[in-house]
Coordinates of C-alpha atoms and ligand atoms in Angstrom, one line a residue:
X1 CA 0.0 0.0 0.0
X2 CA 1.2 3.3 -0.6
X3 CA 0.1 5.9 1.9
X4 CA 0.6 10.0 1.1
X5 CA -0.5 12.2 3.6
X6 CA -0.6 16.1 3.3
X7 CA 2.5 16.1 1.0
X8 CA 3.7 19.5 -0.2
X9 CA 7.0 20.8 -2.1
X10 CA 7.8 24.1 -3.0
X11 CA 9.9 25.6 -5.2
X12 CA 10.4 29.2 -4.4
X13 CA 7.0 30.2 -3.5
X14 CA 5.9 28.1 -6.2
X15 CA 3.6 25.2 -4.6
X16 CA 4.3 22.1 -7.3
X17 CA 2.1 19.4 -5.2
X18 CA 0.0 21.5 -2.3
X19 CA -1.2 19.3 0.5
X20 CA -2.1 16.0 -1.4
X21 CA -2.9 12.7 0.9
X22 CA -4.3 9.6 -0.7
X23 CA -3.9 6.0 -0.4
X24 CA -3.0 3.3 -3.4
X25 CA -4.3 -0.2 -2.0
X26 CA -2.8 -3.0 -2.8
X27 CA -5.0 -5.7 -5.7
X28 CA -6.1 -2.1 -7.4
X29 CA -4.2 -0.2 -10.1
X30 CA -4.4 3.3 -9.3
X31 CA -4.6 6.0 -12.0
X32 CA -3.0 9.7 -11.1
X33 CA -4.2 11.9 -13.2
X34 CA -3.3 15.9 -14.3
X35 CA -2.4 17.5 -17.3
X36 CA 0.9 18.4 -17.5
X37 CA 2.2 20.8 -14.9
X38 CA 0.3 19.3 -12.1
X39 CA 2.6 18.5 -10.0
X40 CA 2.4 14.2 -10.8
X41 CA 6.4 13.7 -11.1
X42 CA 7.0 16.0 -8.3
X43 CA 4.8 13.8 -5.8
X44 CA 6.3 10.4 -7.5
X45 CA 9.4 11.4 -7.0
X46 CA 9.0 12.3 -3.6
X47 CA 7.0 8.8 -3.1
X48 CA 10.2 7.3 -4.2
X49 CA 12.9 9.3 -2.0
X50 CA 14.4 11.5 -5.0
X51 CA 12.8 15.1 -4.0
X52 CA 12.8 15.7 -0.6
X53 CA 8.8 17.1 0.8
X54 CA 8.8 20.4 2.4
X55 CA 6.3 19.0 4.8
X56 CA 4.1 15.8 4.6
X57 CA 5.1 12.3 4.6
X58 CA 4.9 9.5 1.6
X59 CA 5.4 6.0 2.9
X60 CA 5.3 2.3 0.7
X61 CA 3.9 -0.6 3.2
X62 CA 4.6 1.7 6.1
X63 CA 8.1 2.1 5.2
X64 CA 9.7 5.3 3.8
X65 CA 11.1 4.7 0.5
X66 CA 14.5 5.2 1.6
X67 CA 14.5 2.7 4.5
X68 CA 13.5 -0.1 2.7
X69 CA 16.4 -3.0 1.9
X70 CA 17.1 -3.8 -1.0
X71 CA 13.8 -1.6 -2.3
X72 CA 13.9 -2.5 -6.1
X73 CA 12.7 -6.5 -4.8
X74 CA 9.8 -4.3 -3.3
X75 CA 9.0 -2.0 -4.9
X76 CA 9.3 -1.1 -9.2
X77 CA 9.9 2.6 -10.0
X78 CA 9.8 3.7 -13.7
X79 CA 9.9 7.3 -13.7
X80 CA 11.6 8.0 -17.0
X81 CA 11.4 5.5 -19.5
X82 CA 14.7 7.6 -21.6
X83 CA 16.6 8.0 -18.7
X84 CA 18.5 4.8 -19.8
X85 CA 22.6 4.6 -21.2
X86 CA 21.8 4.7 -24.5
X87 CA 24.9 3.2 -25.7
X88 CA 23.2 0.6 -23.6
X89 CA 21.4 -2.5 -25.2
X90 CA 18.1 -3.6 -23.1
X91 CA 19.5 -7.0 -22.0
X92 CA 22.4 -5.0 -20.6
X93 CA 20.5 -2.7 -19.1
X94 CA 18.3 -5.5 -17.2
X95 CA 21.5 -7.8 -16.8
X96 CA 22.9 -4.9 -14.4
X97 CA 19.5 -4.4 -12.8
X98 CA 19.5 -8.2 -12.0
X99 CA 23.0 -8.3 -10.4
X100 CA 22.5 -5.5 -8.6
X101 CA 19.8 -7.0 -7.2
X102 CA 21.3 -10.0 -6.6
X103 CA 18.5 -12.4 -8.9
X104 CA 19.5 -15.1 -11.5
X105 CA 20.3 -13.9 -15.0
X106 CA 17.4 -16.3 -16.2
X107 CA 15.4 -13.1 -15.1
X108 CA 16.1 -11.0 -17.5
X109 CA 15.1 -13.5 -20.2
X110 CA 11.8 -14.2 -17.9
X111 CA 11.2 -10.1 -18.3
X112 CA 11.5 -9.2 -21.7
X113 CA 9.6 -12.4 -22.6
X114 CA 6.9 -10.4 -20.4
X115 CA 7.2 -7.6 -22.0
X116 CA 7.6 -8.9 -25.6
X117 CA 11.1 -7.2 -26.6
X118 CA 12.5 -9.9 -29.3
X119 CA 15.8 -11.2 -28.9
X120 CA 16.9 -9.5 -31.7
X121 CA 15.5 -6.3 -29.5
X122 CA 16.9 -6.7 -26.8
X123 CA 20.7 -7.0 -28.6
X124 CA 20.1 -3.5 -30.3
X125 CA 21.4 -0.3 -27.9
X126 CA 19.2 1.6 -26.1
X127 CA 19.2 4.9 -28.2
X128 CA 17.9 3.6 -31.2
X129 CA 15.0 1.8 -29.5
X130 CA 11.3 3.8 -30.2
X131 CA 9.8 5.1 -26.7
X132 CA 7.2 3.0 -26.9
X133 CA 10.2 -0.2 -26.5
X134 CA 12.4 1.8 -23.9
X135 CA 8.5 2.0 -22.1
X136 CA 8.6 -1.9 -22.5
X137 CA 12.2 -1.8 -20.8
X138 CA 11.2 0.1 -18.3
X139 CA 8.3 -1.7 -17.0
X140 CA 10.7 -5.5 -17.5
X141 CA 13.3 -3.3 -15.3
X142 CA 10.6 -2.4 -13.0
X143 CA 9.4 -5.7 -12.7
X144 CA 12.9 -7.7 -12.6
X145 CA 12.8 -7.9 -8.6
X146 CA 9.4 -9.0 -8.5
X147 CA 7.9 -6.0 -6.2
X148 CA 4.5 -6.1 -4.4
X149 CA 4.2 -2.4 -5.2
X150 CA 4.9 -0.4 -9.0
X151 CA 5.2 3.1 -9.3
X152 CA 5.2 4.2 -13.3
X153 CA 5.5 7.8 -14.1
X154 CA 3.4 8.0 -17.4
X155 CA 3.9 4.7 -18.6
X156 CA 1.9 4.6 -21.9
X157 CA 3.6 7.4 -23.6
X158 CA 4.8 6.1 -27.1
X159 CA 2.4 3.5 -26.5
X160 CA 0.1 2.4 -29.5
X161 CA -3.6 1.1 -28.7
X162 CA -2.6 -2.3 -28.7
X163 CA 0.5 -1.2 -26.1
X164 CA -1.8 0.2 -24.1
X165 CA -4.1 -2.5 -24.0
X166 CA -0.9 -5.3 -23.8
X167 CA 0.0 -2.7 -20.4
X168 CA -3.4 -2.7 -18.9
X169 CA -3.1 -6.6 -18.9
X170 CA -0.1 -7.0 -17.8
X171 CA -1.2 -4.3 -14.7
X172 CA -4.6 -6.0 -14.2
X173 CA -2.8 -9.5 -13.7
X174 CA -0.4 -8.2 -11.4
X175 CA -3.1 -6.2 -9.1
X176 CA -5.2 -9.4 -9.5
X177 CA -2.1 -11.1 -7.8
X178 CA -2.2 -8.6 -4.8
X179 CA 0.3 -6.3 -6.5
X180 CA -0.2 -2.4 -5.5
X181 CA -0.1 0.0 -8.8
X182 CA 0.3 3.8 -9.1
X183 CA 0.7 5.2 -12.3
X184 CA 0.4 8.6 -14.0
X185 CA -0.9 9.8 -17.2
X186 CA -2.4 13.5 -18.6
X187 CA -4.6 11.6 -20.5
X188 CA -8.1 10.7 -18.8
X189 CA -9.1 7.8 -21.8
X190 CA -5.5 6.5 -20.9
X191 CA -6.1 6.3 -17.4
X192 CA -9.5 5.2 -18.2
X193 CA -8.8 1.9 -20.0
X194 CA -5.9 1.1 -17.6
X195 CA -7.2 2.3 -13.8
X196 CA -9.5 1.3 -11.2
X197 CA -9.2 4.0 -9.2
X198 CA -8.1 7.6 -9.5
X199 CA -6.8 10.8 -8.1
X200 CA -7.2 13.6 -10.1
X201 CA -4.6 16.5 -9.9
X202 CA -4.6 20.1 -11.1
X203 CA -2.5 23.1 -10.1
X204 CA -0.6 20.6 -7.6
X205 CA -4.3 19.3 -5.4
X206 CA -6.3 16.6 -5.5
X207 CA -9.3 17.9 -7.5
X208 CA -11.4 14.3 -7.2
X209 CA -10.7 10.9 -6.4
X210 CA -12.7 7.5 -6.0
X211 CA -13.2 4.3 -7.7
X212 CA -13.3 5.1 -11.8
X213 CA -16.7 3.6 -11.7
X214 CA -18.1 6.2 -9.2
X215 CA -16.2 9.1 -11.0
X216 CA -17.2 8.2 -14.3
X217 CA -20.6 8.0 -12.3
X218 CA -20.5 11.8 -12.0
X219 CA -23.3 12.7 -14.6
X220 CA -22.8 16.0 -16.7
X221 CA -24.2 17.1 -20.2
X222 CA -23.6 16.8 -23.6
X223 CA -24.8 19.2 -25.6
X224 CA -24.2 20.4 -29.2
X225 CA -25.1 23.4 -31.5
X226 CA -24.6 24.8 -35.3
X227 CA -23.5 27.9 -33.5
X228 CA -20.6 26.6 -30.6
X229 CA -19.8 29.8 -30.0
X230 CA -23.2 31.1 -29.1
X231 CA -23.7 28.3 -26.8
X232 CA -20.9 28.5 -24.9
X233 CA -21.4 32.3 -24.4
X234 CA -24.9 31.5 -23.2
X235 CA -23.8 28.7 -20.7
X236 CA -21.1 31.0 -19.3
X237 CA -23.8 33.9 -19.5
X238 CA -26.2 31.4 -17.4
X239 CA -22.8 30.7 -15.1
X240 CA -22.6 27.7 -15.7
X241 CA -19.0 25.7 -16.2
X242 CA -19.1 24.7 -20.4
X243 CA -15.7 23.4 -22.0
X244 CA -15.4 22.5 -25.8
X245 CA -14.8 19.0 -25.6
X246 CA -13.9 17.8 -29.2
X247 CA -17.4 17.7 -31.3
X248 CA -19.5 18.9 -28.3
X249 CA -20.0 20.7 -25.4
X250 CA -19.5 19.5 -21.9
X251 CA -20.8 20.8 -18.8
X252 CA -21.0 19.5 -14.9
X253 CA -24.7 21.5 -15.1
X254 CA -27.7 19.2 -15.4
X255 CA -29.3 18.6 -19.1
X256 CA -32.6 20.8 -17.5
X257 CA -29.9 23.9 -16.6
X258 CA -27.7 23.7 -20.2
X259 CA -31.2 23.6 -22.1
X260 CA -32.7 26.5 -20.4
X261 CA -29.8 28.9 -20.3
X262 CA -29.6 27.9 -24.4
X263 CA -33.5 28.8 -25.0
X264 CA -32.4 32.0 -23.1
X265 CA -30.3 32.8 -25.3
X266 CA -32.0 31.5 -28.2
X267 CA -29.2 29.1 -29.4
X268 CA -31.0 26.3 -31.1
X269 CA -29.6 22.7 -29.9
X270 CA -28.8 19.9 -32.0
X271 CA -28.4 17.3 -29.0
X272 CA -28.6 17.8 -25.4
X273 CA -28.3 14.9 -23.1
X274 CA -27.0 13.2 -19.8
X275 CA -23.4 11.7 -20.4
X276 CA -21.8 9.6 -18.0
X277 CA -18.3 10.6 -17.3
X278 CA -18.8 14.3 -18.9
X279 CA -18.7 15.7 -15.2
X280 CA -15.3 14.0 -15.0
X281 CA -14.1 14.9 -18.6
X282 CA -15.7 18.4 -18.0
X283 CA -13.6 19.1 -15.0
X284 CA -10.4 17.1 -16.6
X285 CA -10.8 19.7 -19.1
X286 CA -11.3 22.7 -17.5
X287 CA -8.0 21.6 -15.4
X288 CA -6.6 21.5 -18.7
X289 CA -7.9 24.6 -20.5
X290 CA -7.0 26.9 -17.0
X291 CA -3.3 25.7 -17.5
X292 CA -3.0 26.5 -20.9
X293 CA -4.3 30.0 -20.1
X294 CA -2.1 30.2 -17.6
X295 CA 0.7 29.1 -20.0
X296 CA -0.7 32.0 -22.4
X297 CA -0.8 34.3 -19.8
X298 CA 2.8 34.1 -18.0
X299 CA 4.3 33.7 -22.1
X300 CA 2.5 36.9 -22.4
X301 CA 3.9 38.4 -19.2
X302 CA 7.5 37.2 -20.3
X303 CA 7.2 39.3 -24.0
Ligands
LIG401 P1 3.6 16.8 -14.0 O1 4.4 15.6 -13.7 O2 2.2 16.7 -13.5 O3 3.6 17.2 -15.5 P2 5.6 18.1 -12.4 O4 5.5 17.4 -11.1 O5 6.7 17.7 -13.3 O6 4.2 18.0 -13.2 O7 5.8 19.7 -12.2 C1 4.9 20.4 -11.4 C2 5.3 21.9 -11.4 O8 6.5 22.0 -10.6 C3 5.6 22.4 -12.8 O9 5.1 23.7 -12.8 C4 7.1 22.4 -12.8 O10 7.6 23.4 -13.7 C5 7.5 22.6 -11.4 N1 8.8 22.0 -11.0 C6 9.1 20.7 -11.0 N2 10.3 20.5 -10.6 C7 10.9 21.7 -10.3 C8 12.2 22.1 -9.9 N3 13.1 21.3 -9.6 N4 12.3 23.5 -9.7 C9 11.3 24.4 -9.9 N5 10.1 24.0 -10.4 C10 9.8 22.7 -10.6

């Protein structure tokens, strides 16, 4: 189990992860999700003894990270997937793993079996491997010490869909073993093939959490017009929350609130309905959409 509680770092007066406490239980693959900027690496790396918290504590079956013997046969960290030797090739890099953790060299064969790097794969260096394979790599280095607990910084990056699916299996068969799994993406349909739980970041807080099943629970509307930009001006008018999801309109309002504010306004509606999971793709969005304003904003302030 991995247990966080009221875990803050600053930088400056610059709050990257801002009093976040949550618990990863062990059998469940636990999703962390934020868009970029929100302060996921910052708390892993803490998690795993690399940044030191200005207050809080992080602790992996009641152990801090950096007491545990050993750790790697406890617990697998990938946390970048390119922070590898590239000169490197991937048995190498899991042949050191393995004597440094004292395991058979069989292992490394057992791993990138696992993960499906070929032989002729795992001869090749490093540097000319795809992300996607150094991902792979990772997850087999991870893995090589056969640890109750994995902690993968975005993971599925340079994944293609049938990576991403080959990683949810390989995560739902370890929690179904009793393994304990945090990862990270800034993608919620990521996070939403691969997690049974989550914890939402934004702005370095934990915006939502629960079972995926009870957040994707949260009901919000769907709602589409010829004239997007007239509906969103009349749902803003009407206060309520509206982001431009990619051919609609999402909102954490009720159906009944988004249709009247639109007759308001006059905006004739092509569809308006109850979407499971827009409440939770609404607010990922709006996390989103306030950070790239804020992007604009400072980029502004800098010219
Ligand atoms: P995420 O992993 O969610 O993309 P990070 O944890 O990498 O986010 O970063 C959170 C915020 O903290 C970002 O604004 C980042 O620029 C800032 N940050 C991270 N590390 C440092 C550091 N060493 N010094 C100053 N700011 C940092």
């Amino acid at each position: 189990m991995i247990e966080v509680r009221n875990l803050s770092k600053s930088y400056g007066d610059f709050r990257a992860v801002d009093d976040v406490s949550f618990v990863c239980q062990p059998g469940r693959v636990t999703g962390f999700l934020g868009p970029n900027g929100a302060g996921k690496s910052t708390a892993m790396r803490m998690i795993t003894g690399l940044t030191r918290p200005s207050s809080g504590s992080a602790t992996i079956g009641g152990a801090h990270y950096a007491d545990i013997p050993n750790p790697a046969t406890q617990v697998g960290v990938l946390l970048d997937a390119s922070a590898q030797h590239g000169g490197r090739t991937g048995r190498e890099v899991l042949t050191i793993g393995a004597r440094a953790m004292g395991l058979p060299g069989s292992r490394v064969d057992e791993m990138l079996a696992l993960v499906g790097l070929t032989p002729k794969e795992a001869k090749r260096r490093v540097r000319n491997y795809s992300l996607g394979m150094r991902q792979r790599l990772g997850i087999a280095h991870a893995l090589l010490g056969d640890p109750k607990v994995l902690i993968l910084d975005e993971p599925a990056n340079g994944l293609d869909p049938a990576g991403i699916h080959w990683m949810r299996q390989l995560l739902r068969e370890y929690a179904n073993r009793g393994g304990t799994v945090m990862l990270s993406s800034h993608l919620l349909h990521e996070i939403q093939i691969i997690a049974d739980d989550l914890i939402v970041i934004g702005h370095g807080r934990i915006v939502a959490s629960g079972t995926k099943d009870e957040l994707l629970r949260t009901a919000g509307t769907r709602v589409r017009a010829h004239d997007r930009a007239a509906l969103l001006q009349a749902l803003k008018s009407a206060g309520l929350e509206a982001t431009e999801a990619s051919d609609a309109i999402t909102s954490p309002a009720t159906p009944e609130q988004v249709g009247l504010a639109a007759a308001a306004a006059g905006v004739p509606l092509l569809e308006l309905r109850e979407a499971d999971g827009a409440g939770l793709e609404a607010m990922f969005l709006q996390l989103t959409a306030d950070d790239q304003r804020d992007l604009i904003s400072s980029e502004g302030a800098q010219a």
